[in-house]
Coordinates of C-alpha atoms in Angstrom, one line a residue:
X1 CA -28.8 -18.9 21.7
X2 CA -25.5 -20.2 20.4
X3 CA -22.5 -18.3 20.0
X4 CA -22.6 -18.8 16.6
X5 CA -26.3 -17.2 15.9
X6 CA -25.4 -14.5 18.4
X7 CA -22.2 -13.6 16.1
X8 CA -24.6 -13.9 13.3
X9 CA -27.2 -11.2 14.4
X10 CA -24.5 -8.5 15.8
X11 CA -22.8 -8.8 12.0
X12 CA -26.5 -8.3 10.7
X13 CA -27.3 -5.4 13.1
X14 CA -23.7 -3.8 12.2
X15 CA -24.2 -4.3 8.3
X16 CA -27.7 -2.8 8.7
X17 CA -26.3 0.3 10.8
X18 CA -23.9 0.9 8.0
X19 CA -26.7 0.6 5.4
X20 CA -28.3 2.9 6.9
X21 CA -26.1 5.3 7.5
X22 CA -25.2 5.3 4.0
X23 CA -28.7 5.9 3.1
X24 CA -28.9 9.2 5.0
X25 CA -25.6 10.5 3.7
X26 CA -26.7 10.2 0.4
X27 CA -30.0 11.8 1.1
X28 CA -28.8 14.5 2.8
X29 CA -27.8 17.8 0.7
X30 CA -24.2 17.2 -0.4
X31 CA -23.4 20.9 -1.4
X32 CA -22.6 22.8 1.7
X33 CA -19.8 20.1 2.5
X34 CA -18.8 20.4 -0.8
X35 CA -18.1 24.5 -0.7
X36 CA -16.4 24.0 2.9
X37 CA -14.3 21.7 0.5
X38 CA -13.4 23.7 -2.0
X39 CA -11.5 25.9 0.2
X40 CA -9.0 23.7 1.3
X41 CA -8.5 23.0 -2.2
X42 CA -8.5 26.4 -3.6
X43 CA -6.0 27.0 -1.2
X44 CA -3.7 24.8 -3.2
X45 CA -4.4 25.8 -6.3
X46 CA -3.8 29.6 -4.8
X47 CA -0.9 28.5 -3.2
X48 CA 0.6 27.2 -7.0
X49 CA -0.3 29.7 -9.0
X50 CA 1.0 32.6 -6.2
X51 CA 4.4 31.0 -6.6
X52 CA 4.5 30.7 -10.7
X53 CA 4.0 35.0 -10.4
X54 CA 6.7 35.0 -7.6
X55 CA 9.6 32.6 -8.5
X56 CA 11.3 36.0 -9.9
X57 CA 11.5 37.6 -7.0
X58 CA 12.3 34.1 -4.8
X59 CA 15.0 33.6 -7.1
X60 CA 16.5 37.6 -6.8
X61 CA 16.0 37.4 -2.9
X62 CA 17.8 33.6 -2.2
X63 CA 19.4 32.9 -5.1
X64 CA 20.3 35.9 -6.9
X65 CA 24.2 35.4 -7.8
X66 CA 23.6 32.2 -10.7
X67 CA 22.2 32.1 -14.3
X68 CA 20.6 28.8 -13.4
X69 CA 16.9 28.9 -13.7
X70 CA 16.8 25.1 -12.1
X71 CA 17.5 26.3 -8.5
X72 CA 14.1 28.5 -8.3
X73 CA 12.4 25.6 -10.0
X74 CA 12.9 23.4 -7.3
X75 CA 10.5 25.3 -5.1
X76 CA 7.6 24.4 -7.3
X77 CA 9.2 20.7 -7.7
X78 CA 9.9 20.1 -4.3
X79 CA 6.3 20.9 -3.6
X80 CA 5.2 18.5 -6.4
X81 CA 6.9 15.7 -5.7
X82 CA 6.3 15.6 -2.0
X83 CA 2.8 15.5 -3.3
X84 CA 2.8 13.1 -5.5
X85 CA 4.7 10.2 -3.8
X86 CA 2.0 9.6 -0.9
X87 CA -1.1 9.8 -3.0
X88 CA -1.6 6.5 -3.8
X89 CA -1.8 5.5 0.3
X90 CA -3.5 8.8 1.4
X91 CA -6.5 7.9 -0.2
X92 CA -6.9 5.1 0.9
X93 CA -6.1 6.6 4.5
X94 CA -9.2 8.5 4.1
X95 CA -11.4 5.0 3.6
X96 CA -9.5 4.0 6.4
X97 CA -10.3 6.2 9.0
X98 CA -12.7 9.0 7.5
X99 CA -12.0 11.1 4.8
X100 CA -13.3 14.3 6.9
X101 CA -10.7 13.2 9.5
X102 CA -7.4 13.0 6.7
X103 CA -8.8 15.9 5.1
X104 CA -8.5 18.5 8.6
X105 CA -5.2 16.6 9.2
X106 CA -3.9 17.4 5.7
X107 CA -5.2 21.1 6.0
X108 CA -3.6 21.8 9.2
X109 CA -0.3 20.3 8.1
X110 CA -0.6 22.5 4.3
X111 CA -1.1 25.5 6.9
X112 CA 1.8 25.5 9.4
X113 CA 4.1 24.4 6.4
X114 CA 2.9 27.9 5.0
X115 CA 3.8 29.5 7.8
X116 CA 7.2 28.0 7.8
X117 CA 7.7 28.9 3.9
X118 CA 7.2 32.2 5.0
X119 CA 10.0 32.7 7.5
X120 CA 12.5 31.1 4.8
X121 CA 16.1 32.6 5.1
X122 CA 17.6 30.1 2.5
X123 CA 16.5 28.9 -0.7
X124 CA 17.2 25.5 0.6
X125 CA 15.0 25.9 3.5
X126 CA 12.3 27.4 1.2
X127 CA 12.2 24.1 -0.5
X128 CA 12.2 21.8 2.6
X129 CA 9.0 24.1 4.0
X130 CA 7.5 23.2 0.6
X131 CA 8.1 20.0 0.6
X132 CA 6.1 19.6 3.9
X133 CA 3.2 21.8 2.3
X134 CA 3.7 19.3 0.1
X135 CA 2.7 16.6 2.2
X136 CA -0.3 18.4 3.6
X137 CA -1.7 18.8 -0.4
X138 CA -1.3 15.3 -0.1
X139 CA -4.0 14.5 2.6
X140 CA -5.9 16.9 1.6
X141 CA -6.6 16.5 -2.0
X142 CA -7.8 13.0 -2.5
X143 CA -10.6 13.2 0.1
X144 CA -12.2 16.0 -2.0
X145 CA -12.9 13.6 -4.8
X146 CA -13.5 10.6 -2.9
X147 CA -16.6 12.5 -0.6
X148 CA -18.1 14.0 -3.8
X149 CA -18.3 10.3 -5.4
X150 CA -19.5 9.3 -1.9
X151 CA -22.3 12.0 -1.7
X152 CA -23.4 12.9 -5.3
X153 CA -25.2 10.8 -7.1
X154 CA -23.6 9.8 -10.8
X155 CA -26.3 12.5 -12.6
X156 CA -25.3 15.1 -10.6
X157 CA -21.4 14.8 -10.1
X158 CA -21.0 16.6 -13.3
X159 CA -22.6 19.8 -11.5
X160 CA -20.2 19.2 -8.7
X161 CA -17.0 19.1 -10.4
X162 CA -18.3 22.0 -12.2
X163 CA -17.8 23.8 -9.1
X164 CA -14.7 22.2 -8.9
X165 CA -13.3 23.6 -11.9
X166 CA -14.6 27.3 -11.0
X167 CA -12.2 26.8 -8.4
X168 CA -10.0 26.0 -10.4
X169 CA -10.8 29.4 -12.7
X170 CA -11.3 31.9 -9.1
X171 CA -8.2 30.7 -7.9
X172 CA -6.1 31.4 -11.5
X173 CA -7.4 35.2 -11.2
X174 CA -7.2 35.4 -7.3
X175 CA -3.7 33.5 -6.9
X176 CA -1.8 36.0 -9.3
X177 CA -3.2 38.9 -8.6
X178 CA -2.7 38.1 -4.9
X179 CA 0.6 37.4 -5.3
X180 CA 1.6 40.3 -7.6
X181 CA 0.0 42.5 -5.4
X182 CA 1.9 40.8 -1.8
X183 CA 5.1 40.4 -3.7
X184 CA 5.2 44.3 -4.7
X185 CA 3.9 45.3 -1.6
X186 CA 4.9 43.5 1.4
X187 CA 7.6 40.6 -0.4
X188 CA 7.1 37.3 -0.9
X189 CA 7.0 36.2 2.5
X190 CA 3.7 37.2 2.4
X191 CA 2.7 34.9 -0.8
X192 CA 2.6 31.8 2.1
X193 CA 1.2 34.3 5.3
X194 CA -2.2 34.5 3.1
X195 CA -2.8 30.9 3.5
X196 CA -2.7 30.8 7.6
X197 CA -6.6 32.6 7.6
X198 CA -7.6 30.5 4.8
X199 CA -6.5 27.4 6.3
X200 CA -8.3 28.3 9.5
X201 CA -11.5 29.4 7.9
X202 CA -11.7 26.1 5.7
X203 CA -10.6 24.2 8.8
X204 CA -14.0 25.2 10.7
X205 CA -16.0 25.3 8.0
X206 CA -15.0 21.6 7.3
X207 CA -15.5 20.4 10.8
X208 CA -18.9 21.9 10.9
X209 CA -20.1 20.9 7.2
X210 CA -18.5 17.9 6.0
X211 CA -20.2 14.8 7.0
X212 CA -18.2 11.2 9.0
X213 CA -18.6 8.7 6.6
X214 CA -18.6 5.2 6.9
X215 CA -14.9 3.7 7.0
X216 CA -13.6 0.8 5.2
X217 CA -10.4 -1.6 6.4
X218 CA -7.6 -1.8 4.3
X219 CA -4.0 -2.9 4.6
X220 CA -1.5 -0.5 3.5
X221 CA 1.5 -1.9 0.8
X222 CA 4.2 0.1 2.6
X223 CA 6.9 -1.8 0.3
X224 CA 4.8 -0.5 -2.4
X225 CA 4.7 3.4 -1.2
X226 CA 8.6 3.0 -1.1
X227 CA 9.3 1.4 -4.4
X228 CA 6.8 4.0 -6.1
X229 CA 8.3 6.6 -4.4
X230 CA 11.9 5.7 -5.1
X231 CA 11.1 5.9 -8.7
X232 CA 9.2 9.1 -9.2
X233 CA 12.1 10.8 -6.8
X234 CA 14.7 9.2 -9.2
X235 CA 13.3 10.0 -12.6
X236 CA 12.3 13.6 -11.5
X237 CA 15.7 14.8 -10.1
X238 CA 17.3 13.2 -13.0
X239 CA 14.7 15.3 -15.3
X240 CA 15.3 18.4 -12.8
X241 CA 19.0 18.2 -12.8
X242 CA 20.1 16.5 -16.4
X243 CA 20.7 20.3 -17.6
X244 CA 23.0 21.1 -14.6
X245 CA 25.3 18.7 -14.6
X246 CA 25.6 18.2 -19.0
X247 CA 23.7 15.0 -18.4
X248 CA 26.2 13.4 -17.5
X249 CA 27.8 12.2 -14.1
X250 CA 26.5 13.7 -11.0
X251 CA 28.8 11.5 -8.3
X252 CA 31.3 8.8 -9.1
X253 CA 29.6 6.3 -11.2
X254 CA 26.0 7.7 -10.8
X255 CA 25.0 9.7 -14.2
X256 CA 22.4 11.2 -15.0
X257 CA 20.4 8.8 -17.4
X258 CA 21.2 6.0 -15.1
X259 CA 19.1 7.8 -12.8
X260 CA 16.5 8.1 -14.9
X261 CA 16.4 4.6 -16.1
X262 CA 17.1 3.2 -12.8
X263 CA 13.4 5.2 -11.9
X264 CA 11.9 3.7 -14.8
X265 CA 12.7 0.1 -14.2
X266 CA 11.5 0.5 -10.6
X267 CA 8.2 1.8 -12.0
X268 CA 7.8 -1.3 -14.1
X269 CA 8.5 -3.1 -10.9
X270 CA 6.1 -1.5 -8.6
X271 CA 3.3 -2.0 -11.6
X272 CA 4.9 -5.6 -12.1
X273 CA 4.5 -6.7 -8.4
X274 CA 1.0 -4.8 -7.9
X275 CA -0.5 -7.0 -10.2
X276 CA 1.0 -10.3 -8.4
X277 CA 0.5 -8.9 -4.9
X278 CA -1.9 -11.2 -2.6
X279 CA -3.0 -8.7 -0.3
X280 CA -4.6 -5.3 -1.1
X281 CA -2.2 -3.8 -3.4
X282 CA -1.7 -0.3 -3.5
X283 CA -3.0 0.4 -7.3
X284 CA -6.3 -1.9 -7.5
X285 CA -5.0 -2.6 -11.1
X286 CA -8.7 -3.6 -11.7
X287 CA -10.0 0.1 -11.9
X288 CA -8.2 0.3 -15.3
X289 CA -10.8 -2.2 -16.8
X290 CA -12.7 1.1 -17.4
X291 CA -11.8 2.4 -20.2
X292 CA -13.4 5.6 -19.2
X293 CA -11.0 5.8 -16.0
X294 CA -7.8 4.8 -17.8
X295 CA -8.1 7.5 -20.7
X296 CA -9.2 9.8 -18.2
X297 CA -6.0 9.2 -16.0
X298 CA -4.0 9.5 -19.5
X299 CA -5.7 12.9 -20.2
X300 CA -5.2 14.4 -16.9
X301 CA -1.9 14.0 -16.6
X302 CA -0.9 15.6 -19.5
X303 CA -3.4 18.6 -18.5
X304 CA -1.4 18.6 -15.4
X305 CA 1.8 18.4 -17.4
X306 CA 1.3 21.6 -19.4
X307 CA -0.6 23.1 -16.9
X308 CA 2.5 23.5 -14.6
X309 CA 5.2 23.8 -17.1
X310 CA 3.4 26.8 -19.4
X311 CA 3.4 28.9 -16.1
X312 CA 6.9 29.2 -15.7
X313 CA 8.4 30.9 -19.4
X314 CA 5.6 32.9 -19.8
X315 CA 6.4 34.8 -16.6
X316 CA 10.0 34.6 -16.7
X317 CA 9.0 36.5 -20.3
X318 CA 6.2 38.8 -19.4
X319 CA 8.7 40.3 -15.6
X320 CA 11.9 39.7 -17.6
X321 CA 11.7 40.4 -21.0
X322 CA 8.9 42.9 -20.9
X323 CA 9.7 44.6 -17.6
X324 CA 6.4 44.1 -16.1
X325 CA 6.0 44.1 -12.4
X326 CA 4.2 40.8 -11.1
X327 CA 0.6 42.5 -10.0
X328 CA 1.2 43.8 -14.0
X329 CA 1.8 40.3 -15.2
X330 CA -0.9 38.6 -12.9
X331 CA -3.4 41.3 -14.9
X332 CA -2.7 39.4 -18.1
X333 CA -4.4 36.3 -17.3
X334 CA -7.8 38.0 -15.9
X335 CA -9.5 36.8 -19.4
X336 CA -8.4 33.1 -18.2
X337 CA -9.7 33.4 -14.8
X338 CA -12.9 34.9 -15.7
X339 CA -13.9 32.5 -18.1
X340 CA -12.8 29.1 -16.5
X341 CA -14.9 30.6 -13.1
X342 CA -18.1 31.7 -15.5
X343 CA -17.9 28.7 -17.8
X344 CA -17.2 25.6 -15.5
X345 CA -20.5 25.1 -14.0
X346 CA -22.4 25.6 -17.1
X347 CA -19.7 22.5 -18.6
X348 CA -20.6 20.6 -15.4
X349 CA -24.3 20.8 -16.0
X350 CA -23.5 19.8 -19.8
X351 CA -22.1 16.9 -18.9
X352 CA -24.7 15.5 -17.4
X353 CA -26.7 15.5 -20.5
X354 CA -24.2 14.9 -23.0
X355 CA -21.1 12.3 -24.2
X356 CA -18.1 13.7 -22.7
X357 CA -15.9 13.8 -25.6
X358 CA -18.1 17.1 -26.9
X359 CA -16.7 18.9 -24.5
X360 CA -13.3 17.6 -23.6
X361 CA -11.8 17.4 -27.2
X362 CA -12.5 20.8 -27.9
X363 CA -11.3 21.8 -24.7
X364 CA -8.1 20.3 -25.0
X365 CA -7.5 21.2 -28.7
X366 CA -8.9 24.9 -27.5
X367 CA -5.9 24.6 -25.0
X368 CA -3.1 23.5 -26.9
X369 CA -3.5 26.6 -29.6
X370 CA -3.3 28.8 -27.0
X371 CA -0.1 27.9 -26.1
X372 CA 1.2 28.1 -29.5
X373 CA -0.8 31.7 -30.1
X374 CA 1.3 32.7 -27.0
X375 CA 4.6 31.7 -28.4
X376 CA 4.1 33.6 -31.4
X377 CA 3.6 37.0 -29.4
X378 CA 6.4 36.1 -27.4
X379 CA 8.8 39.1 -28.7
X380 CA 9.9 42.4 -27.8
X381 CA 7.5 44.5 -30.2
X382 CA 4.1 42.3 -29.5
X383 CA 1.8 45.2 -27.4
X384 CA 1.3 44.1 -23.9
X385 CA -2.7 44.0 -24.2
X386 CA -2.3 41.1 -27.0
X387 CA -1.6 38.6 -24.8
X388 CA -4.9 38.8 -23.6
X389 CA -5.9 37.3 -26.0
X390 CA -4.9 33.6 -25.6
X391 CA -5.5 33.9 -22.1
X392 CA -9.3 34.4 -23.1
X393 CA -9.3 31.1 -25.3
X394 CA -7.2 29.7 -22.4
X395 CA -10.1 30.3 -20.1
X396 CA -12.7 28.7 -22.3
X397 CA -10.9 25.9 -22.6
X398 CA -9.9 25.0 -19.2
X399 CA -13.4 25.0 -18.7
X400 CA -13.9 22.0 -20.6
X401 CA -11.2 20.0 -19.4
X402 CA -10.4 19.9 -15.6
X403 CA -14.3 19.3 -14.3
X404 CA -14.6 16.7 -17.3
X405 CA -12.0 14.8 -17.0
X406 CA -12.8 14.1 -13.2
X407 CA -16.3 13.5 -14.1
X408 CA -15.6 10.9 -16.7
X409 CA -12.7 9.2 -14.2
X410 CA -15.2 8.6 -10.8
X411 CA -18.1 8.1 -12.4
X412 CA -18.8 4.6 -13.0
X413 CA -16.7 4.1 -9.8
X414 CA -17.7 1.8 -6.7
X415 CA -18.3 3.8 -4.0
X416 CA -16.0 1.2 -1.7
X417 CA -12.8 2.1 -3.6
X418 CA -13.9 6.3 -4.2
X419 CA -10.3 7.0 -2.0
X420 CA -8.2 4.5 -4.1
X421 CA -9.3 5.8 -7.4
X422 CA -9.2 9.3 -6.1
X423 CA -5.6 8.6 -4.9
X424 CA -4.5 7.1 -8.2
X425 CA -6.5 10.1 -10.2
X426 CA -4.5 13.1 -8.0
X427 CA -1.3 10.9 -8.3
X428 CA -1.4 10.5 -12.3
X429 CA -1.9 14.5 -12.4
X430 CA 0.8 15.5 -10.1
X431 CA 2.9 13.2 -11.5
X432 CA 2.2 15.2 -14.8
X433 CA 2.9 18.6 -12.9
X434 CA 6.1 17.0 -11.6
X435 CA 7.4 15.7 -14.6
X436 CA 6.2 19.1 -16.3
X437 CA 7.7 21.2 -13.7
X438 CA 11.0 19.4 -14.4
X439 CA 10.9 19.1 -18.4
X440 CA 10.3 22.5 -18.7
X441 CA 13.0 23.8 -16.2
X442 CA 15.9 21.5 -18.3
X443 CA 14.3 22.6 -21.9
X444 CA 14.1 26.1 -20.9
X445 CA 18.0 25.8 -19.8
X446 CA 18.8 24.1 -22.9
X447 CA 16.9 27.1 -25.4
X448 CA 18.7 29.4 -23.5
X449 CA 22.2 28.1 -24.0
X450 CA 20.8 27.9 -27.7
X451 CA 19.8 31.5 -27.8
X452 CA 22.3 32.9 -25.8
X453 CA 25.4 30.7 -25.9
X454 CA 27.5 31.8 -22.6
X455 CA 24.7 33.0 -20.6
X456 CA 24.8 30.0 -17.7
X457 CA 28.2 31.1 -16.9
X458 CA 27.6 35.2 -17.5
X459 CA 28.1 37.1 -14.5
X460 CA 25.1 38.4 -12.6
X461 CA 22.0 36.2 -12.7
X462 CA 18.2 36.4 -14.3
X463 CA 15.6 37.9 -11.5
X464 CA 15.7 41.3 -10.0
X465 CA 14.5 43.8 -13.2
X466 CA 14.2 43.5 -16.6
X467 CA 17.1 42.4 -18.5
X468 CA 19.5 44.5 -20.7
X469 CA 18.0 44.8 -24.2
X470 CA 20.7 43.3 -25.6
X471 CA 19.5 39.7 -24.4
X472 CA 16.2 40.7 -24.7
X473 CA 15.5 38.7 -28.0
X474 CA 17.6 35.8 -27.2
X475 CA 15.8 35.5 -23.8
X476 CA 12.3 35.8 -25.6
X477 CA 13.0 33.4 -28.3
X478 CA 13.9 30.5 -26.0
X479 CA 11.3 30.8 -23.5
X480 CA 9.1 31.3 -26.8
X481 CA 11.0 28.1 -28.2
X482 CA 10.4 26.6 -24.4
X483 CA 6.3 26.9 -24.7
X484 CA 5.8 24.8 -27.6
X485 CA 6.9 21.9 -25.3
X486 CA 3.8 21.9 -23.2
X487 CA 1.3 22.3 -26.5
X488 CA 3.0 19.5 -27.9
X489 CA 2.3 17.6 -25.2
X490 CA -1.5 18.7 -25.5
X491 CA -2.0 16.6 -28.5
X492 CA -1.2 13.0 -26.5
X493 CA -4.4 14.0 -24.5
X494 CA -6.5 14.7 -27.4
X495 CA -6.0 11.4 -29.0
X496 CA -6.5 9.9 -25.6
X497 CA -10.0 11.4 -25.1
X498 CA -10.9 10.2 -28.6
X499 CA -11.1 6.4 -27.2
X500 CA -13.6 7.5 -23.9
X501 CA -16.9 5.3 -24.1
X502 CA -19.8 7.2 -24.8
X503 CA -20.9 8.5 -21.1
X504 CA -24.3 8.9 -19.6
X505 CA -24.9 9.5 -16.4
X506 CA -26.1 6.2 -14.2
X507 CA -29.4 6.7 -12.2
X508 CA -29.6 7.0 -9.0
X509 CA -31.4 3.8 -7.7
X510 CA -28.0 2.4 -9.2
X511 CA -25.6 4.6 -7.0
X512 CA -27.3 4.1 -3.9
X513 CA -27.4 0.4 -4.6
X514 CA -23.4 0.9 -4.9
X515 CA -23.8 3.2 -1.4
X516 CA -26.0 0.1 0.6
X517 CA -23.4 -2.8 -0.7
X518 CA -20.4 -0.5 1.1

């Protein structure tokens, strides 16, 4: 036998191994991998929402002499952005060399960053811990996607990111209540100590559950990981920081909108030279030709946009303005927990049946007049059990976007590039969150110099009580003022959704055909 014929059969015998080991991944049962899963990342989501109810008392224990609400912020950007900037190549490190292998490498590193966040001494060491948790998120994330397109057929991946949005609702309730209840009992140490069992427990349930799937090579655009993240870091601190420094200079020539458009124009680059790029570039710009996956990368991240920004006024207002305690405030948004836990799964099974824009656009509208029904009770005289309320109609409507939206995005995906589109679909939303988390930090600075001219060079500092009642009103009109930004951003995703192709979920003969031609 020649050489030739002998290299011949071992690529047949290889490409028929592979075949068939894709053909008993996707006939095993998917959903016990998929809850060992969802704890890594309702740990996340925990560990985000934990942090909105205790940024009060961060800020009163590491930074409690300033009026500046930026500082404290940076503990939820820091985290954001370290996420953000690797998400594009972690996915595809997860076709690389298993996405059950990234995902435990991701968990551990989320984990022993907690337990460094939790030993903080410094508000600047707070934010360097995060930013490693960061990193961890990072790993993580993407390979929950990318193994449920790899494992659930197209007419049942609506079920399964129903589940994934009840996470999303459990860990709403479970991550503020948690946290008000570790904050005013133990401190906030303890807000990052919670995660070191959970991490454990998801890390063996993981190793045990989640199946080794088959890899794929790729090269990595390392240029292209460097560019993008040069521009994300510029335009965000610029974002973060325009507020404290009168957006203007920061250091010698370097102001603040050069920043800002010296991050833009890199973006434009990166995008620029992704579409020129010989090799595998980072983005496979190609994705985009469905429509489906573009307005779905539109949509979530503005979701993740006012989804991280509404967090932070309304409990600067609830602890500050109101005097609540943060277990008090977490109580408040029961109604929004409850419902997104209940109502996800049965929006998951929906979707299966029916055009996705039935239940998105109604979800998102849903969601954006929540946000303004909030900012009208936002006042000293509203009664504390009203703002229930929204948080009800908050619930039903997150119910109908988070689980959708990912649905809509990976569906019509090949299975060979789940980690790339699962990296770009995690990267548009934190992106959102990041951008959100810094918008809303400089516009909630700005209505407060409005409302209460002085108060950024008053002596004393917001965090640590409620304040005197003679700022009281001033205080809840900006932060009032401060959440109409995030359900003005609400309506960009509605018209968005409005362009989605009619969807209908592909058979399965069709995704296994995807599966064999890995």
């Amino acid at each position: 036998m020649t050489d030739a014929s002998t290299s011949s059969a071992t690529e047949g015998r290889r490409a028929a191994a592979s075949a068939a080991r894709d053909k008993k991944t996707s006939e095993r049962n998917p959903w016990p991998a998929l809850w060992a899963l969802v704890i890594g990342f309702f740990m996340i989501l925990v560990d985000t929402t934990i942090v909105s109810v205790a940024n009060p008392a961060i800020k009163a224990a590491l930074d409690p002499a300033t009026n500046n609400l930026d500082n404290v912020v940076w503990v939820t950007s820091a985290y954001l952005l370290a996420y953000a900037v690797p998400l594009l190549v972690t996915g595809r490190l997860g076709d690389r060399f298993g996405p059950k292998n990234i995902y435990l490498i991701g968990l551990t590193v989320f984990t022993l960053a907690s337990l460094w966040c939790g030993f903080s001494t410094t508000l600047g060491m707070l934010v360097a811990a995060r930013a490693v948790q960061g990193i961890g998120a990072a790993l993580l994330a993407p390979q929950t996607m990318a193994i449920i397109t790899r494992t659930f057929p197209p007419n049942r991946r609506g079920a399964a990111m129903g589940l994934w949005g009840a996470t999303a609702g459990v860990a709403t309730l479970v991550g503020p209540l948690a946290g008000g209840l570790l904050v005013d009992g133990f401190g906030w140490e303890w807000i990052f100590f919670i995660n070191i069992p959970v991490g454990i427990i998801g890390f063996v349930l993981a190793w045990i559950f989640v199946p080794k799937l088959e890899t794929h090579a790729h090269t990595f655009d390392i240029p292209g990981v460097l560019l993008s993240g040069a521009a994300l870091f510029l335009i965000v601190f610029g974002l973060q920081e325009g507020e404290t420094y009168d957006w203007g200079v920061i250091w010698g020539p370097i102001t603040v909108w050069s920043m800002i458009v010296t991050g833009i124009v890199l973006l434009v680059l990166f995008i620029w030279l992704q579409s020129r790029t010989k090799r595998e570039p980072l983005v496979p710009l190609v994705l985009f030709r469905d429509r489906n996956f573009s307005v779905s990368n539109i949509g979530i991240s503005v979701v993740g946009f006012a989804v991280t920004s509404m967090s932070l006024p309304l409990m600067f207002f609830i602890q500050l303005a109101r005097g609540l305690t943060p277990t008090e405030s977490a109580l408040l948004l029961i109604p929004m927990a409850v419902l997104t836990g209940v109502l996800s799964p049965l929006s998951g099974r929906l979707l299966d049946r029916v055009d996705a824009r039935v239940i998105l656009v109604p979800g998102l509208v849903l969601y954006a007049a929540s946000l303004v029904w909030y900012s009208a009770l936002m006042n000293a005289s509203t009664p504390i059990w009203m703002f229930l309320l929204p948080s009800a109609l908050m619930g039903v409507a997150s119910a109908g976007m988070w689980g959708p939206l990912a649905t809509t995005a990976n569906r019509n995906l090949p299975v060979q590039l789940a980690g790339a589109g699962s990296g770009i679909y995690n990267t548009t939303r934190t992106v959102g969150s990041v951008i959100g988390s810094a918008a809303i930090a400089a516009f909630m600075q700005s209505r407060l110099n409005a409302n209460l001219p002085g108060a950024d060079t008053a002596s004393g500092g917001f965090g640590g009580g409620q304040l005197p009642p003679q700022v009281v009103d001033g205080f809840s009109q900006a932060m009032a003022q401060t959440l109409l930004l995030p359900a003005a951003a609400m309506v960009v995703a509605i018209v968005a959704v409005l362009f989605l192709r009619p969807t209908r979920a592909s058979a399965n003969t069709e995704w296994k055909a995807s599966a064999d031609a890995q």
